[in-house]
Backbone as JSON, one array per atom type, in Angstrom:
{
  "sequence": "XXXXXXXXXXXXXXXXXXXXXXXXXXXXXXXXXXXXXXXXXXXXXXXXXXXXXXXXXXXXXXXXXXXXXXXXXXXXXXXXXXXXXXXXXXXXXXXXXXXXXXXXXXXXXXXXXXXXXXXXXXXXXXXXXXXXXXXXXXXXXXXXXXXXXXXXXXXXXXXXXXXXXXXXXXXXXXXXXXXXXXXXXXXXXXXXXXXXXXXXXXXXXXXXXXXXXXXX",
  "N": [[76.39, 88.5, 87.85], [76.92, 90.84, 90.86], [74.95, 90.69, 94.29], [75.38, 93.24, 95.94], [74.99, 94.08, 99.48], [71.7, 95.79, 100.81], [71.96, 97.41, 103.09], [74.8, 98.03, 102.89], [74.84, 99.64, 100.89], [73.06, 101.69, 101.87], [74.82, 102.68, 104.08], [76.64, 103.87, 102.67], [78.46, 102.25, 101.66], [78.87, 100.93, 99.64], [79.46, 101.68, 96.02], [78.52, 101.39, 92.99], [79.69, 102.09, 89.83], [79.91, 102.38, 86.11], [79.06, 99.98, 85.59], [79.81, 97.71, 87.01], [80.29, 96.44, 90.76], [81.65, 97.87, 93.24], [83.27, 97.96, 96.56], [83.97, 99.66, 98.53], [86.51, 99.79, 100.54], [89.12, 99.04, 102.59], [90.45, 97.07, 103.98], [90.84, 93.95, 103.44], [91.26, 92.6, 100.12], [89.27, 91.17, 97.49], [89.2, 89.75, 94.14], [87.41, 89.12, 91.3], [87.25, 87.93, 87.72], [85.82, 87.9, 85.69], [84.94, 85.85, 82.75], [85.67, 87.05, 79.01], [84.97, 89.89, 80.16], [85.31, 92.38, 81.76], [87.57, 92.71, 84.8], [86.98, 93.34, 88.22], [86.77, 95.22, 91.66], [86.12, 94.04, 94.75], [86.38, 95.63, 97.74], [86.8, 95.4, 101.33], [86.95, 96.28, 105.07], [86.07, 94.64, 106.87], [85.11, 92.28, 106.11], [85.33, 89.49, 104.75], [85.84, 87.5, 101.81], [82.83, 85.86, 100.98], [82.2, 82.05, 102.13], [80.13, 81.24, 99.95], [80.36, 82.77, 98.01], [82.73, 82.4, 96.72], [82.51, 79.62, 96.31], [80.62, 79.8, 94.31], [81.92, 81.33, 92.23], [83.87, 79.77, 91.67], [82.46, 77.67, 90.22], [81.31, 78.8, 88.39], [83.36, 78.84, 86.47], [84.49, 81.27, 87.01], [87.58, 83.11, 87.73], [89.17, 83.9, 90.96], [90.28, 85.75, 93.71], [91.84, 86.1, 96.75], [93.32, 88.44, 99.05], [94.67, 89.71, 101.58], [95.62, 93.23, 102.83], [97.7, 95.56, 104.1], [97.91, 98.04, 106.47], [97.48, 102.3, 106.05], [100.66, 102.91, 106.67], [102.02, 105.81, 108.77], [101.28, 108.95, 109.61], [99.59, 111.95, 108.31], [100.93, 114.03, 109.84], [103.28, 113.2, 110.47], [103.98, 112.64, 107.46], [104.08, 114.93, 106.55], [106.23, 116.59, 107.9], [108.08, 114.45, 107.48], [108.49, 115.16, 104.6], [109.05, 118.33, 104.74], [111.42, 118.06, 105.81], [113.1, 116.43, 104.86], [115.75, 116.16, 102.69], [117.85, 114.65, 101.15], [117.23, 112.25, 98.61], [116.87, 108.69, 98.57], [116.45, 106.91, 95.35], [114.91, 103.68, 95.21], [114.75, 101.59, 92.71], [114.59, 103.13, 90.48], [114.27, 104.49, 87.17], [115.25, 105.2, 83.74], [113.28, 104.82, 81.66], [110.62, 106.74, 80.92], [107.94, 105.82, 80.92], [107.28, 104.99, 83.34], [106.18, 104.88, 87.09], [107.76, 105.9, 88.6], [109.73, 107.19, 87.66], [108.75, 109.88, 86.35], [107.9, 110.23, 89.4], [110.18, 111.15, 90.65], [111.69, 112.73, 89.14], [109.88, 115.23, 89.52], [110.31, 115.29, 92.26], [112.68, 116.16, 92.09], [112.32, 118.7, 90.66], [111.03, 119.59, 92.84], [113.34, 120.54, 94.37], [114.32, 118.6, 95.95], [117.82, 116.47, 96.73], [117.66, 114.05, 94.61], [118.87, 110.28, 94.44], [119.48, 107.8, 92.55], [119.06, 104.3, 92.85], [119.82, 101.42, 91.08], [120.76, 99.18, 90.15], [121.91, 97.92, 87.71], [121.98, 100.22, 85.76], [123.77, 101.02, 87.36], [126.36, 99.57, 87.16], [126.6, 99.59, 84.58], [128.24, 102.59, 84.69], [125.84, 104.19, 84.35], [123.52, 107.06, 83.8], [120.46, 108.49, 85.64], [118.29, 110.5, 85.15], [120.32, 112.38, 84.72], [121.71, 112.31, 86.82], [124.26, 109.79, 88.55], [124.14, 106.53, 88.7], [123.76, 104.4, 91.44], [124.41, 101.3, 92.85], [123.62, 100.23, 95.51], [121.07, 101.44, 98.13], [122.93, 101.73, 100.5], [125.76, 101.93, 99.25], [125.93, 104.61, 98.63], [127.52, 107.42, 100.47], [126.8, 109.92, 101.73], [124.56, 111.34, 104.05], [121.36, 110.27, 104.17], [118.31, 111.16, 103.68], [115.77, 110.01, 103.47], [114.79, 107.07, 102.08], [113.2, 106.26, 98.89], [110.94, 103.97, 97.92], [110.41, 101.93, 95.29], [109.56, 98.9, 94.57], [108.85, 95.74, 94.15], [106.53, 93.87, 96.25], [107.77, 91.5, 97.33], [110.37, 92.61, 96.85], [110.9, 94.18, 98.93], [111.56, 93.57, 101.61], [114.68, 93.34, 101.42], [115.33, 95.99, 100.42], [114.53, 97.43, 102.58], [116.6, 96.52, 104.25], [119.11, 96.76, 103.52], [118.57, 100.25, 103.21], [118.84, 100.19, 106.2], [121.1, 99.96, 106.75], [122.65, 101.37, 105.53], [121.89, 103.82, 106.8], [120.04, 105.26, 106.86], [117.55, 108.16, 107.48], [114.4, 107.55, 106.64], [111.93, 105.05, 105.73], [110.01, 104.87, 102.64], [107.18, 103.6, 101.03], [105.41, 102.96, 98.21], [102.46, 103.41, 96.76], [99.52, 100.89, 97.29], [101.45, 98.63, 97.71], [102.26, 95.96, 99.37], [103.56, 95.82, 102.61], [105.0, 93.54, 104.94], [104.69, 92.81, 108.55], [106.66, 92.56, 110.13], [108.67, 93.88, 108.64], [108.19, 96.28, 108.57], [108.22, 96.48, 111.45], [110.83, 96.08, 111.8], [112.21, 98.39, 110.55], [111.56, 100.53, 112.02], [112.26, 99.64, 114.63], [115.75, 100.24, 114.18], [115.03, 102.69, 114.07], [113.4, 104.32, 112.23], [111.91, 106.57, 110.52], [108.46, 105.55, 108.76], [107.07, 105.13, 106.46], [104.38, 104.18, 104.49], [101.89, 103.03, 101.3], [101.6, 105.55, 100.51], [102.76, 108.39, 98.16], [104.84, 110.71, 97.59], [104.66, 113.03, 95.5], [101.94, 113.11, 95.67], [101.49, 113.56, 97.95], [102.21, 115.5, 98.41], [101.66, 117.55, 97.67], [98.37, 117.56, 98.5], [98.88, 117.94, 101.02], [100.13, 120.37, 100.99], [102.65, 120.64, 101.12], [105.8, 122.37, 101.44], [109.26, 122.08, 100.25], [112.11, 121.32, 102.12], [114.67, 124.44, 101.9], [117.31, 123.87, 100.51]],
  "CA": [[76.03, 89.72, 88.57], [76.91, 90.51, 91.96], [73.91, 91.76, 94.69], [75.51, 94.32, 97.33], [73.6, 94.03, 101.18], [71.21, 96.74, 101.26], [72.57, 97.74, 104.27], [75.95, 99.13, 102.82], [74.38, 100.85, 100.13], [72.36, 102.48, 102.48], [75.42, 103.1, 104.41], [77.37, 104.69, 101.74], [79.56, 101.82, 101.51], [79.22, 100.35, 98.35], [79.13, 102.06, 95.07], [78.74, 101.31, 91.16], [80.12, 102.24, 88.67], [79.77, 101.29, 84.99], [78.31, 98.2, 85.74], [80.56, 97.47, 87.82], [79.37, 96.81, 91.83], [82.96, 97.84, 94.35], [82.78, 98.16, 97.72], [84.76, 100.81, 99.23], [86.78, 99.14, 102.11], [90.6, 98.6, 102.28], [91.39, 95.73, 104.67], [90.48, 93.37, 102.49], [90.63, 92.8, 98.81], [89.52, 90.1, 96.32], [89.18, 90.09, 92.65], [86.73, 88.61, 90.26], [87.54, 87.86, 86.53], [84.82, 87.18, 84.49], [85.42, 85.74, 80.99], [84.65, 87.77, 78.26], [84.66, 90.95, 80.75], [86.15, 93.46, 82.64], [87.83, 92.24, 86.08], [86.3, 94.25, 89.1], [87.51, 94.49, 93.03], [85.33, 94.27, 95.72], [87.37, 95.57, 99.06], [86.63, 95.32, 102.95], [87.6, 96.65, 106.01], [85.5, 93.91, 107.71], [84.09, 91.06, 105.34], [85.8, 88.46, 103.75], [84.74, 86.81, 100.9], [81.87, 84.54, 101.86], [82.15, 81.04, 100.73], [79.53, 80.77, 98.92], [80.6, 83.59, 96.59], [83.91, 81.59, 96.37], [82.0, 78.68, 95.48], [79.65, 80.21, 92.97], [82.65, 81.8, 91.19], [85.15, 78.78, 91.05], [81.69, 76.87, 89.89], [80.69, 79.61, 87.27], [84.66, 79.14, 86.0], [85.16, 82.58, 87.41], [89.0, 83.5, 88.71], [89.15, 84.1, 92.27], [91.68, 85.93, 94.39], [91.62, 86.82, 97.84], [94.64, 89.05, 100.0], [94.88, 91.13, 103.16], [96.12, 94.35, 102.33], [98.62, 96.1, 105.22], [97.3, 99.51, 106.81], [98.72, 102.59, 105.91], [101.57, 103.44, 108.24], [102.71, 107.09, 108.95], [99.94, 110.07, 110.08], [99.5, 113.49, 107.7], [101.77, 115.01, 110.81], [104.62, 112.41, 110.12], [104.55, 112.65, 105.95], [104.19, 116.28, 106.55], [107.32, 116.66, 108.97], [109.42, 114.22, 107.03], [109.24, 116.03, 103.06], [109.42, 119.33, 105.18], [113.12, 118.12, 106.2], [114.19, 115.97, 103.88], [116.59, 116.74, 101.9], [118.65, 114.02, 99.97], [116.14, 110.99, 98.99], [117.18, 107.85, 97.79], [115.12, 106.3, 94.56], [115.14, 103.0, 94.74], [113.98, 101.0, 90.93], [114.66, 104.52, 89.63], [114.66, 104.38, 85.89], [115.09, 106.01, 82.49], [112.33, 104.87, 81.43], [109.43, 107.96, 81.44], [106.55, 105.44, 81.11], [107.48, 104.37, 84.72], [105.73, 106.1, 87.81], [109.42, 106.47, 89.72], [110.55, 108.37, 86.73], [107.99, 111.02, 86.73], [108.34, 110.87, 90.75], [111.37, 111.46, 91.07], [111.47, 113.61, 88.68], [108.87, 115.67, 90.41], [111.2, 115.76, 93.84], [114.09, 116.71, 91.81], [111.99, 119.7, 90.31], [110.65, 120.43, 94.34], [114.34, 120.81, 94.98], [114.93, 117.46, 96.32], [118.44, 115.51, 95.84], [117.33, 112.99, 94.64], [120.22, 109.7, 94.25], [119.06, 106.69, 91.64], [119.3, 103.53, 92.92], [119.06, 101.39, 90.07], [122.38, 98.14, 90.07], [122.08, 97.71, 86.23], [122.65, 101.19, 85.51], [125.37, 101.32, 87.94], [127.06, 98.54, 86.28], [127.26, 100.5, 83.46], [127.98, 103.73, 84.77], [124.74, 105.25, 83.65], [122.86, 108.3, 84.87], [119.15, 108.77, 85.27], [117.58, 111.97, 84.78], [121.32, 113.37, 84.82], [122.58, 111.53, 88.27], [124.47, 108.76, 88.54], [122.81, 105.58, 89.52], [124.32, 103.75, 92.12], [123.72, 99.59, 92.67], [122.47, 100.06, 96.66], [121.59, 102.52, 99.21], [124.29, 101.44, 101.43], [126.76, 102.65, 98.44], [126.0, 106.15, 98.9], [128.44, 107.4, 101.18], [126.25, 110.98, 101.84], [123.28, 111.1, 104.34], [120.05, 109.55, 103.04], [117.2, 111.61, 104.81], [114.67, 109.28, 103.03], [114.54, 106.17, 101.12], [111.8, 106.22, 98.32], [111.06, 102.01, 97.51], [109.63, 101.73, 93.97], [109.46, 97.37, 94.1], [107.44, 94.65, 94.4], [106.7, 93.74, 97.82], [108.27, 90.46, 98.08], [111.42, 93.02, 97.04], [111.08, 95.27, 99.53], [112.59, 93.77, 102.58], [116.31, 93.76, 101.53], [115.59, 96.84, 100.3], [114.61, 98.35, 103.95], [117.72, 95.73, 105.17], [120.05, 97.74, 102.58], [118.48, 101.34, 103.85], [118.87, 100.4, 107.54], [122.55, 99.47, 106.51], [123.09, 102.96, 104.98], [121.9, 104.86, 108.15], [119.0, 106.25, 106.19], [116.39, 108.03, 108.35], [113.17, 107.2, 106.92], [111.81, 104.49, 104.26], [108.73, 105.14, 102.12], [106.51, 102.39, 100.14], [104.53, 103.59, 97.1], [100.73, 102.97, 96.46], [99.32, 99.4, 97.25], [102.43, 97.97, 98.28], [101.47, 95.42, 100.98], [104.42, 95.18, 103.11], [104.61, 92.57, 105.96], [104.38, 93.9, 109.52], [107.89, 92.38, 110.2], [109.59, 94.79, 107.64], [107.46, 97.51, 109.5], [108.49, 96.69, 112.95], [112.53, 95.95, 111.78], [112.17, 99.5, 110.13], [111.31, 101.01, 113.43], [113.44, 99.77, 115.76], [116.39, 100.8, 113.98], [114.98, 104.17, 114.39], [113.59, 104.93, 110.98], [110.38, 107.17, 110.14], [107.98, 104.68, 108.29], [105.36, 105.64, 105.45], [103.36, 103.31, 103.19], [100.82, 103.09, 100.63], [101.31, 106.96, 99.78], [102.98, 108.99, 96.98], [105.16, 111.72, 98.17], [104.14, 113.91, 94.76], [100.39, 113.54, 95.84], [101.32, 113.87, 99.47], [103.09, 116.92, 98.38], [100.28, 118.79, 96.01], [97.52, 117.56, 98.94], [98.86, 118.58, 101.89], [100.26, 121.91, 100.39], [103.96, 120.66, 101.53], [107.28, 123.08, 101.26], [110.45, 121.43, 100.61], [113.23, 122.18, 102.63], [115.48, 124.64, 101.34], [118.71, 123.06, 100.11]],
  "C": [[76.15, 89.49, 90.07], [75.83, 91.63, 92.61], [74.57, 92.3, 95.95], [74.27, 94.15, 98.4], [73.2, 95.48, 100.89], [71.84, 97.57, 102.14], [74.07, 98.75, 104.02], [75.79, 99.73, 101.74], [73.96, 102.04, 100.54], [73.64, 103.61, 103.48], [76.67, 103.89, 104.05], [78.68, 104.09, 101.5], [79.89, 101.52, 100.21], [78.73, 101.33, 97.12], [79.2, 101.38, 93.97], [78.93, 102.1, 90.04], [80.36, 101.28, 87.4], [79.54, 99.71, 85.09], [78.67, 97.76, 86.79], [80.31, 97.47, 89.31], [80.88, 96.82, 92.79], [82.63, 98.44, 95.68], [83.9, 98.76, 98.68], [85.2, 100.74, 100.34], [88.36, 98.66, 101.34], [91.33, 97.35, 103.09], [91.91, 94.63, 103.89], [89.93, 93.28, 101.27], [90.58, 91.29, 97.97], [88.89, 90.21, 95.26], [88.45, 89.02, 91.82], [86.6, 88.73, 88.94], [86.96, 87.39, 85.81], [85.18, 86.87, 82.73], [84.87, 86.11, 79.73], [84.49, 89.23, 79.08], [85.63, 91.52, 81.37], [86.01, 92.71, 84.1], [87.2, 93.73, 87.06], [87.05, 94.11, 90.56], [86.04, 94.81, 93.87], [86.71, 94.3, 97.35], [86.49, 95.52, 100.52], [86.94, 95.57, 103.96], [87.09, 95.52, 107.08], [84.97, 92.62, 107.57], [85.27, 90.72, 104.61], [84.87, 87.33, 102.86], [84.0, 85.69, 101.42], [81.91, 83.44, 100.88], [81.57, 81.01, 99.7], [79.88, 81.68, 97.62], [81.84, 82.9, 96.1], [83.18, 80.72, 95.7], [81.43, 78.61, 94.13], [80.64, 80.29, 92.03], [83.43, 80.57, 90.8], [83.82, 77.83, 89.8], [81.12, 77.42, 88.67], [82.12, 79.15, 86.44], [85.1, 80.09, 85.99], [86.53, 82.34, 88.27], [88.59, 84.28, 89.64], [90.09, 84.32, 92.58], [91.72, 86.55, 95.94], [93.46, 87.43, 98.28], [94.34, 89.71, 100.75], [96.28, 92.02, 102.6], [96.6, 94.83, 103.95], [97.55, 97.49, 105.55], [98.13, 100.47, 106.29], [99.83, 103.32, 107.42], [101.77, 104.74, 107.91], [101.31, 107.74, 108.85], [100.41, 110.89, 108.86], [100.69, 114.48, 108.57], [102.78, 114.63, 110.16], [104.73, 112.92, 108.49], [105.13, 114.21, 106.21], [105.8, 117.27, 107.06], [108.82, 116.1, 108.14], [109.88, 115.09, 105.56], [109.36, 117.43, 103.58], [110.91, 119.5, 105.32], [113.95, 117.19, 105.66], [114.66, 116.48, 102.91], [117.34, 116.34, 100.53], [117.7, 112.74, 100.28], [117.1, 110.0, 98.26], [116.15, 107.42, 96.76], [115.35, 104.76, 94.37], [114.37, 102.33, 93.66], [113.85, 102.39, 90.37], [115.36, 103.28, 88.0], [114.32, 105.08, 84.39], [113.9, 105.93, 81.87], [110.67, 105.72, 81.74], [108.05, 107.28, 81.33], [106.72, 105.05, 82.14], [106.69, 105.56, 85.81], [106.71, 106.13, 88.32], [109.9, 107.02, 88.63], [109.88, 109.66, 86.51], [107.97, 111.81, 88.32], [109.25, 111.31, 90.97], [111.85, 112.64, 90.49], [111.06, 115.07, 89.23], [109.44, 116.12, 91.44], [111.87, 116.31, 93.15], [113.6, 118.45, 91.59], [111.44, 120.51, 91.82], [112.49, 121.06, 94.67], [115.16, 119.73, 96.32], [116.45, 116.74, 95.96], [118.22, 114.29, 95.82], [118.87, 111.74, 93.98], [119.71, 108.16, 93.68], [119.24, 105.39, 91.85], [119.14, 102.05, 91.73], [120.95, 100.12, 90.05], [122.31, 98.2, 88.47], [122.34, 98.64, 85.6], [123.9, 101.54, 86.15], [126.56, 100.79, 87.29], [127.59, 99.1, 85.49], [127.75, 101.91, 83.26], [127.7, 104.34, 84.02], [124.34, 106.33, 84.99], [121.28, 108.0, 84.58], [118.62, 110.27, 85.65], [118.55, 113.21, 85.29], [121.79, 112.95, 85.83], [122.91, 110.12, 88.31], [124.2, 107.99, 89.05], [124.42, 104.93, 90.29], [123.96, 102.0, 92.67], [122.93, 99.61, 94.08], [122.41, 101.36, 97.42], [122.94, 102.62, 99.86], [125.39, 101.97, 100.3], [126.95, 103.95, 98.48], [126.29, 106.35, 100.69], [128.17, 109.12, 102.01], [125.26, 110.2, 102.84], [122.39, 111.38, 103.38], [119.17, 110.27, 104.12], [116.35, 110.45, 104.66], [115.03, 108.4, 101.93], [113.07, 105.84, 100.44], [111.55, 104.32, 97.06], [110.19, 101.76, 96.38], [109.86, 100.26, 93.44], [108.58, 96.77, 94.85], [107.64, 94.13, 95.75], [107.46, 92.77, 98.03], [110.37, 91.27, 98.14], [111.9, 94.1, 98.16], [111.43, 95.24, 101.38], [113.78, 93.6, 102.48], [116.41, 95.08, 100.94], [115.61, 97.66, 101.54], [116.18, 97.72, 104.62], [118.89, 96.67, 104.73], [119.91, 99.24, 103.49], [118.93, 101.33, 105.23], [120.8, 100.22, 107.53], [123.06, 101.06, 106.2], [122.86, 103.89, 106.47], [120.83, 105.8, 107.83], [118.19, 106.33, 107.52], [114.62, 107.97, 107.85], [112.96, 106.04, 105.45], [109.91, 105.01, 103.73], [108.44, 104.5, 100.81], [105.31, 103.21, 99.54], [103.01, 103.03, 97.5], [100.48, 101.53, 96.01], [100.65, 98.26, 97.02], [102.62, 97.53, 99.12], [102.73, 95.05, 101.54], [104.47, 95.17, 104.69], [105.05, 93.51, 106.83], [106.04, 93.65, 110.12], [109.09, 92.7, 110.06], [109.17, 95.97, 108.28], [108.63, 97.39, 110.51], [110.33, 97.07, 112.83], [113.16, 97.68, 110.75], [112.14, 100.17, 111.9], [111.99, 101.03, 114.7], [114.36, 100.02, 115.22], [116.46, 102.71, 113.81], [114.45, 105.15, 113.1], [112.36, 105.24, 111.13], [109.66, 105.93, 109.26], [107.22, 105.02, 107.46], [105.39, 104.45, 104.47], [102.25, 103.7, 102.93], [100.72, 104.62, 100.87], [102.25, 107.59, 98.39], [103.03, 109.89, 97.58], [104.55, 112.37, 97.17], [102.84, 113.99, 94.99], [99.98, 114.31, 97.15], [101.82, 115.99, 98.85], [102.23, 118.74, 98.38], [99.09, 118.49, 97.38], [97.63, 118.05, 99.94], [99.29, 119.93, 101.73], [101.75, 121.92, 100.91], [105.11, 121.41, 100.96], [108.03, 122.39, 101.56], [111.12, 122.0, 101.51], [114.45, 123.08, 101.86], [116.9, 124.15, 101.39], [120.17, 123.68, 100.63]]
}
């Protein structure tokens, strides 16, 4: 059992659920795996795990994980501004597969009236299509302006994917939900002149801010 400080209970930081004690802070996150139980997160905007809870847990034979989580980049103005005027997105890790969340997203744009363009090398290979468009192996292959590149991989994949987009001439890239990517890939996004968004979800951005595509 873990005991939350008074103090950010009081301050409406920490909540529980089902047993469960998480602490409602994004800087910092680390993860405790009890055996026999349900894993839990405790996050931070300001606290890192204190040794001794490290200690306790490695000493209980609890799994321990600490990471620093990125901020998110791009304002409500910026998302708002760019699915207003984009037009043709790229998907990159687009795939047939409908238990995937980039196949429902994309999806989703296509039905806003988005073109959306499948990035996806293993379907290209084979010239396949996904959800009726032919996939292509990189951004840089598509030979159309890219308003927006939409990055559906794992972070350590997701700077040759911005290296690829900045190669294409795309103007903006955009990193899905809890996708920590380094500030390096940020900055080399930026100076080539590109809009920037992370850690959102255009279909949520879409439905929350009450966003109109551009007409086509």
């Amino acid at each position: 059992r873990l005991c939350m400080p008074d103090r950010l209970l009081r301050q409406g930081r920490c909540r529980v659920t089902s047993g469960l004690s998480i602490l409602a802070f994004t800087a910092h996150v680390f993860t405790l795996s009890l055996p026999g139980s349900a894993a839990f997160v405790l996050t931070s905007s300001f606290l890192k795990p204190p040794a001794s809870l490290q200690s306790n847990a490695l000493r209980r034979g609890w799994g321990f994980q600490f990471c620093s989580m990125s901020s998110d980049i791009g304002t409500d103005d910026e998302v708002r501004a760019l699915l207003s005027s984009a037009k043709t997105i790229a998907v990159v890790g687009a795939t047939n597969k409908d238990t995937m969340p980039v196949h429902g997203v994309m999806k989703f744009l296509m039905n806003q009236g988005y073109k959306c363009i499948p990035v996806n090398p293993r379907e290209a290979g084979n010239g396949g299509e996904i959800l009726g468009v032919p996939a292509v192996a990189k951004v840089s292959d598509i030979k159309e302006k890219v308003d927006m590149v939409d990055i559906f991989m794992r972070a350590d994949r997701v700077p040759a994917a911005v290296d690829d987009a900045i190669a294409q001439g795309a103007g903006a890239i955009w990193t899905q939900l809890n996708i920590d990517v380094d500030e390096g890939t940020i900055a080399k996004a930026k100076a080539a002149g590109m809009v920037v968004i992370t850690n959102r979800c255009p279909a949520i951005e879409m439905r929350s801010l009450a966003i109109q595509p551009p007409k086509l």
